[in-house]
Structures are given as C-alpha cells and as structure tokens.
mmCIF file of C-alpha atoms in Angstrom:
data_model
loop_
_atom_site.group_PDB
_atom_site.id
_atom_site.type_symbol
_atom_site.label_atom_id
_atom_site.label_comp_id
_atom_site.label_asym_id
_atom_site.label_seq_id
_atom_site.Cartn_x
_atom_site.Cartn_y
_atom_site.Cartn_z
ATOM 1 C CA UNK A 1 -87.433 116.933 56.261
ATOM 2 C CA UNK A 2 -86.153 119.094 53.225
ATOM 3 C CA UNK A 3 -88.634 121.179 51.302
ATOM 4 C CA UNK A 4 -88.517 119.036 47.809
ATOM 5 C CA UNK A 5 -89.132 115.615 49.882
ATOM 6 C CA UNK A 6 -91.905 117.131 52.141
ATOM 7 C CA UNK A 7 -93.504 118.893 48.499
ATOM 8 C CA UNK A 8 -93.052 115.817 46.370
ATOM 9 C CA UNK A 9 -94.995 113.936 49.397
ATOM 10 C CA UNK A 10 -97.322 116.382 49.874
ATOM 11 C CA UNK A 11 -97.872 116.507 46.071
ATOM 12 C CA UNK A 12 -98.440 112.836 45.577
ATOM 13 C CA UNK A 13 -100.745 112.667 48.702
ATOM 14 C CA UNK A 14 -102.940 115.181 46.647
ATOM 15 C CA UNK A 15 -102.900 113.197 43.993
ATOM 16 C CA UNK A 16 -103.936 109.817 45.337
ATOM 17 C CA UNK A 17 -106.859 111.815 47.637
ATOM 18 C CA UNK A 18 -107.764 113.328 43.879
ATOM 19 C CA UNK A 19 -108.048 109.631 42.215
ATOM 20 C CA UNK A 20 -109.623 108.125 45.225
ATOM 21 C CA UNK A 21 -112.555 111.074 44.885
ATOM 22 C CA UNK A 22 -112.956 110.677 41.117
ATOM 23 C CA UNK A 23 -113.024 106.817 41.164
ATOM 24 C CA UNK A 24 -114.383 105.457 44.115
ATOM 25 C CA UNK A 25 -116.489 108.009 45.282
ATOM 26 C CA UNK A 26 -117.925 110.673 43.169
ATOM 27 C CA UNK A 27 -119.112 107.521 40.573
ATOM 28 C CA UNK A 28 -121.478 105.834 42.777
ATOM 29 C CA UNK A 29 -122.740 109.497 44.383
ATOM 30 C CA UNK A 30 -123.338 110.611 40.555
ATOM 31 C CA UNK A 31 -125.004 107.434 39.759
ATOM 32 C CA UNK A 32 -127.260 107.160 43.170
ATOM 33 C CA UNK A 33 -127.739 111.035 43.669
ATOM 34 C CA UNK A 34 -128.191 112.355 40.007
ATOM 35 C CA UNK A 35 -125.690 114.651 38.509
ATOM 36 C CA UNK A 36 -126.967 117.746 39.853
ATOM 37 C CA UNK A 37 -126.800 116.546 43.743
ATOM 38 C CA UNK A 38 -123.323 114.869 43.178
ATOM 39 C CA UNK A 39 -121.986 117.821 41.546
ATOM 40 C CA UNK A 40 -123.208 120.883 44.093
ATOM 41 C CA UNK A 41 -122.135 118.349 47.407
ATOM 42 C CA UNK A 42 -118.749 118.118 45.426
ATOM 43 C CA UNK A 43 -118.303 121.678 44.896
ATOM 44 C CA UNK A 44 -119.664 122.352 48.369
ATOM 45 C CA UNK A 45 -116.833 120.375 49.888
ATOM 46 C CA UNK A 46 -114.410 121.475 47.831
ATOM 47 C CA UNK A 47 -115.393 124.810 48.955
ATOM 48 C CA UNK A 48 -114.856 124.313 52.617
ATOM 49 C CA UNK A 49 -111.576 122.683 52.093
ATOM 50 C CA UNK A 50 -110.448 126.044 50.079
ATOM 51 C CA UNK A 51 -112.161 127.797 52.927
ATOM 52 C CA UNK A 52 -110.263 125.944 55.878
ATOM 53 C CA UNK A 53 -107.067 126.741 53.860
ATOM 54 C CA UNK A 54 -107.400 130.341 53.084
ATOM 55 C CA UNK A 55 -108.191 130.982 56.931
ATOM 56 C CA UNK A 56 -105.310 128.730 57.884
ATOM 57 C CA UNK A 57 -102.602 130.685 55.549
ATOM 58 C CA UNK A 58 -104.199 134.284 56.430
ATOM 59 C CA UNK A 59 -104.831 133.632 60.441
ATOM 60 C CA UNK A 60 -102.392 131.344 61.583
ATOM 61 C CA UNK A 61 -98.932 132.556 62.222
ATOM 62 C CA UNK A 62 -95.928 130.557 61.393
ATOM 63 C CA UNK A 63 -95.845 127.076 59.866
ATOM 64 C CA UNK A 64 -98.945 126.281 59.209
ATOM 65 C CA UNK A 65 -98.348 122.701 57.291
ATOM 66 C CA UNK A 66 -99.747 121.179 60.668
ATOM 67 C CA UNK A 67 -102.614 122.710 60.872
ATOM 68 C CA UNK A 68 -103.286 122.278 56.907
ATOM 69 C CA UNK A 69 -102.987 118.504 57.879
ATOM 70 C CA UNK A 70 -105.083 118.449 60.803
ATOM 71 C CA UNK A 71 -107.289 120.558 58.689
ATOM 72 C CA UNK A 72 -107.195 117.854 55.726
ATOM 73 C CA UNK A 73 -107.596 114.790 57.991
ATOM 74 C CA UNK A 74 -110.363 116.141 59.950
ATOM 75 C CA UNK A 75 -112.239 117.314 56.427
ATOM 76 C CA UNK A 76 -111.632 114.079 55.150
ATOM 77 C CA UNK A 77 -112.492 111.689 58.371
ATOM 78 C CA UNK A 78 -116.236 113.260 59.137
ATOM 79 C CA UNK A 79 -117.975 112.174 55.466
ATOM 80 C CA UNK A 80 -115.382 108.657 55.669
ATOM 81 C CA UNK A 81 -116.646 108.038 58.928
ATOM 82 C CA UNK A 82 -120.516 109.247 57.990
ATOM 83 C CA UNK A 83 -120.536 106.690 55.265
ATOM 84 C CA UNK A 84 -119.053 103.456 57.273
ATOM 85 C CA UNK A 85 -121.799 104.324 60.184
ATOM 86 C CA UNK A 86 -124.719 105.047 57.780
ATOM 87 C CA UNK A 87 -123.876 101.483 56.038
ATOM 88 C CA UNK A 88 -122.979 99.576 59.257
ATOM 89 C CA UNK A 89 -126.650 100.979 60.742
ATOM 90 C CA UNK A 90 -128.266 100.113 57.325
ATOM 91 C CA UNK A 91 -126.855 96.052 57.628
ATOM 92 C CA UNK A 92 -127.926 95.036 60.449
#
C-alpha cells in the first residue's frame, strides 16, 4: 500500500475513533460519572494508549504499524467488550 493511502487511512481512522469517543461515549460517562470521574478515566486511557505507543516506537524494531494496530484494537476491544457484558449481565 503506498505511504499517502496507508496515512490518509490511518488518519481518518483516528478521526472517526476521536468522534465516536466525544459523542457516544464520553457524554453519557460525563453525565452518569460526574465530570471529575469522566475526565481522569479519559485521561487515564489516553495515557496508556500514548504509553503502548511510545514503547512500541522505542522497543520494537522495524515496522511497527502492526503492532500499533494490534496495540489500538486490543486498547480499544477490553472497555467495548466491558461495557456490552456489564449491560448484557445487568438485563437479564
């Protein structure tokens, strides 16, 4: 894939994950949680994310876009998948 394709992607991805965080689910965690609680659990994950990527640039030799994906899905699949058991245990 050729670098401006795979950055415009990449770019756009960020962007949409970005929206989907402001919108859909930092709203109803401010409203439910309180400002203060929605704001440190925001900066706490946005700290482990820069985390996961500073080790994965400094520590892992060569390309490293795969393991910045793995690193992205798995970051964003535990709280996703957290939230659909917690309300699928809390219906029935």
């Amino acid at each position: 894939v050729p670098q401006p394709l795979l950055a415009a992607a990449l770019a756009f991805a960020a962007g949409a994950l970005i929206a989907s965080v402001a919108f859909e689910l930092f709203e109803p965690s401010y409203r439910d949680g309180g400002p203060v609680r929605a704001g440190l659990l925001f900066a706490a994950g946005a700290l482990v994310f820069t985390t996961a990527d500073y080790f994965l640039d400094r520590y892992v030799s060569g390309t490293t876009a795969g393991w910045a994906l793995l690193a992205g899905v798995t970051l964003d699949g535990i709280p996703e998948n957290t939230a659909l058991g917690v309300s699928l245990s809390g219906s029935g």
